[in-house]
Short mmCIF file of C-alpha atoms in Angstrom, two decimals:
data_model
loop_
_atom_site.label_atom_id
_atom_site.label_comp_id
_atom_site.label_asym_id
_atom_site.label_seq_id
_atom_site.Cartn_x
_atom_site.Cartn_y
_atom_site.Cartn_z
CA MET A 1 -54.61 -6.09 23.38
CA GLY A 2 -54.68 -9.68 24.58
CA ALA A 3 -52.25 -11.22 26.97
CA ALA A 4 -49.16 -12.88 25.50
CA LYS A 5 -49.41 -16.64 25.13
CA PRO A 6 -46.85 -18.31 27.40
CA VAL A 7 -44.04 -20.27 25.75
CA THR A 8 -44.19 -23.97 26.51
CA ASP A 9 -41.32 -26.38 27.10
CA ALA A 10 -42.44 -28.26 23.96
CA GLU A 11 -42.05 -25.04 21.93
CA ARG A 12 -38.59 -24.47 23.40
CA GLN A 13 -37.59 -28.01 22.44
CA ARG A 14 -39.05 -27.53 18.94
CA VAL A 15 -37.07 -24.29 18.52
CA ARG A 16 -33.92 -26.20 19.49
CA GLU A 17 -34.69 -28.98 16.96
CA LEU A 18 -35.54 -26.61 14.11
CA HIS A 19 -32.46 -24.51 14.81
CA ALA A 20 -30.33 -27.69 14.68
CA GLU A 21 -31.86 -28.43 11.27
CA GLY A 22 -30.49 -25.09 10.07
CA LYS A 23 -33.80 -23.27 9.94
CA GLY A 24 -33.75 -19.52 10.30
CA ARG A 25 -35.57 -17.42 12.86
CA ASN A 26 -38.38 -16.35 10.54
CA GLU A 27 -38.93 -19.88 9.25
CA ILE A 28 -39.16 -21.23 12.82
CA ALA A 29 -41.56 -18.43 13.76
CA GLU A 30 -43.79 -19.34 10.82
CA ILE A 31 -43.72 -23.07 11.68
CA LEU A 32 -44.60 -22.44 15.33
CA GLY A 33 -47.02 -19.61 14.67
CA ARG A 34 -45.00 -17.22 16.81
CA GLY A 35 -43.45 -13.85 16.22
CA GLY A 36 -39.80 -13.51 15.22
CA ARG A 37 -39.01 -11.62 18.39
CA THR A 38 -40.44 -14.44 20.53
CA ILE A 39 -38.30 -16.99 18.67
CA SER A 40 -35.22 -14.78 19.14
CA THR A 41 -35.90 -14.59 22.88
CA ILE A 42 -36.37 -18.37 23.15
CA ALA A 43 -33.17 -18.96 21.16
CA LYS A 44 -31.22 -16.54 23.35
CA ASP A 45 -32.48 -18.27 26.49
CA LEU A 46 -31.38 -21.61 25.01
CA GLY A 47 -27.95 -20.21 24.09
CA LEU A 48 -28.68 -20.44 20.38
CA SER A 49 -27.87 -17.82 17.79
CA PHE A 50 -29.16 -17.08 14.34
CA SER A 51 -26.06 -15.12 13.51
CA ARG A 52 -24.49 -16.46 10.36
CA ALA A 53 -21.38 -14.29 10.55
CA ALA A 54 -19.09 -17.29 11.03
CA GLU A 55 -20.68 -19.15 8.10
CA VAL A 56 -20.47 -16.07 5.89
CA ARG A 57 -16.85 -15.50 6.89
CA GLN A 58 -15.98 -19.13 6.13
CA ALA A 59 -17.79 -19.02 2.78
CA THR A 60 -15.96 -15.80 1.90
CA GLU A 61 -12.60 -17.36 2.80
CA ILE A 62 -13.38 -20.40 0.67
CA ARG A 63 -14.42 -18.21 -2.25
CA GLN A 64 -11.24 -16.12 -1.93
CA ALA A 65 -9.12 -19.29 -1.88
CA ASP A 66 -10.93 -20.59 -4.97
CA LEU A 67 -10.35 -17.30 -6.79
CA ALA A 68 -6.68 -17.31 -5.82
CA ALA A 69 -6.31 -20.82 -7.21
CA ARG A 70 -8.07 -19.82 -10.43
CA ARG A 71 -5.82 -16.73 -10.77
CA ALA A 72 -2.75 -18.91 -10.28
CA ALA A 73 -3.98 -21.35 -12.95
CA LEU A 74 -4.69 -18.49 -15.34
CA ALA A 75 -1.25 -17.02 -14.66
CA GLN A 76 0.26 -20.41 -15.53
CA ARG A 77 -1.69 -20.55 -18.79
CA LEU A 78 -0.52 -17.03 -19.69
CA GLN A 79 3.06 -18.05 -18.94
CA ASP A 80 2.59 -21.05 -21.25
CA VAL A 81 1.34 -18.74 -24.02
CA ALA A 82 4.35 -16.46 -23.53
CA GLU A 83 6.80 -19.35 -23.75
CA ARG A 84 5.08 -20.88 -26.80
CA GLU A 85 5.06 -17.54 -28.66
CA LEU A 86 8.66 -16.78 -27.71
CA GLU A 87 9.72 -20.10 -29.28
CA LYS A 88 8.31 -18.91 -32.63
CA VAL A 89 10.59 -15.85 -32.83
CA ASN A 90 13.56 -17.65 -34.43
CA LYS A 91 11.82 -20.66 -35.98
CA PRO A 92 10.79 -21.18 -39.61
CA HIS A 93 7.48 -19.52 -40.39
CA THR A 94 4.88 -20.34 -43.01
CA TYR A 95 3.28 -17.38 -44.75
CA PHE A 96 0.16 -17.57 -46.84
CA ASP A 97 -1.50 -15.29 -49.31
CA TRP A 98 -4.97 -15.29 -50.71
CA GLY A 99 -5.56 -12.91 -53.52
CA GLY A 100 -4.65 -11.76 -56.96
CA LYS A 101 -7.06 -11.48 -59.85
CA ASP A 102 -7.77 -15.22 -59.71
CA HIS A 103 -8.06 -15.29 -55.89
CA ASP A 104 -5.32 -17.89 -55.64
CA PHE A 105 -4.15 -19.32 -52.36
CA ASP A 106 -0.40 -19.59 -51.96
CA THR A 107 1.97 -20.45 -49.11
CA TYR A 108 5.71 -20.09 -48.69
CA ASP A 109 8.12 -20.90 -45.90
CA ALA A 110 10.57 -18.36 -44.49
CA PRO A 111 13.57 -19.29 -42.32
CA GLU A 112 12.15 -17.06 -39.57
CA PRO A 113 9.39 -14.48 -39.14
CA THR A 114 9.79 -10.97 -40.56
CA PRO A 115 10.92 -8.23 -38.18
CA ALA A 116 7.34 -6.94 -38.00
CA ASP A 117 6.04 -10.40 -37.12
CA LYS A 118 8.79 -10.82 -34.50
CA ARG A 119 7.73 -7.51 -32.97
CA ALA A 120 4.13 -8.76 -32.88
CA LEU A 121 5.18 -12.06 -31.28
CA LEU A 122 7.24 -10.21 -28.67
CA GLY A 123 4.25 -7.98 -27.96
CA VAL A 124 2.14 -11.06 -27.25
CA VAL A 125 4.92 -12.46 -25.03
CA ALA A 126 5.28 -9.19 -23.11
CA THR A 127 1.53 -8.87 -22.57
CA ALA A 128 1.14 -12.49 -21.46
CA VAL A 129 4.07 -12.26 -19.02
CA ASP A 130 2.87 -8.91 -17.67
CA ARG A 131 -0.63 -10.25 -17.00
CA SER A 132 0.78 -13.44 -15.53
CA LEU A 133 2.93 -11.45 -13.10
CA LYS A 134 -0.05 -9.31 -12.08
CA LEU A 135 -2.15 -12.40 -11.37
CA ALA A 136 0.60 -14.26 -9.51
CA PRO A 137 3.49 -11.98 -8.48
CA PRO A 138 6.78 -13.63 -7.52
CA LYS A 139 7.00 -14.34 -3.79
CA GLU A 140 10.49 -13.03 -3.01
CA GLU A 141 11.18 -9.37 -2.34
CA GLY A 142 11.91 -7.44 -5.55
CA GLY A 143 11.04 -10.51 -7.66
CA ALA A 144 8.67 -8.75 -10.06
CA ASP A 145 11.20 -5.99 -10.72
CA LYS A 146 13.92 -8.54 -11.41
CA VAL A 147 11.71 -10.52 -13.80
CA GLY A 148 10.59 -7.35 -15.56
CA SER A 149 14.19 -6.21 -15.94
CA LEU A 150 15.22 -9.58 -17.35
CA LEU A 151 12.36 -9.52 -19.85
CA THR A 152 13.21 -5.99 -20.95
CA ASN A 153 16.82 -7.02 -21.50
CA LEU A 154 15.73 -10.12 -23.41
CA PHE A 155 13.42 -8.16 -25.70
CA ASP A 156 16.05 -5.47 -26.31
CA THR A 157 18.64 -8.12 -27.18
CA LEU A 158 16.26 -9.87 -29.59
CA ARG A 159 15.38 -6.59 -31.28
CA GLU A 160 19.02 -5.60 -31.64
CA ARG A 161 19.97 -9.02 -32.97
CA HIS A 162 17.34 -8.77 -35.68
CA GLY A 163 17.84 -5.10 -36.52
CA ASP A 164 14.41 -4.23 -35.24
CA HIS A 165 14.81 -1.01 -33.14
#
């Protein structure tokens, strides 16, 4: 085996410059024609580190914050769906029919949806609210239980009012 080639001050300075450019240990080693271990030793002597733990931690925190914001936006959209569908429960409803021997299309307006359609609308409302609460639970203590209890009471009242048990 040959003797190790001494590291020059110019190489040390070049390692510092390349590190400042964001180059990794292996890339610097390739550029300088040195081994990775030699570059690690030079970097350590210069007080430099190739550890990216802080960068990875910061990127993870940013990603988690982005996901939380997206979940909150989705929860809001689900809440909007729930409110829009709940409004339809006691409003006039247009029904249509396509069929018969002549395949005729026909529509008619009802003063409000049928009990079966109300049940379906309330199912959509319940599902949307449930998913919204799972994505963005209320902040105060016991908030989700209170909201769930209120929704249950609301749905029970609507079912009783419309004879839909």
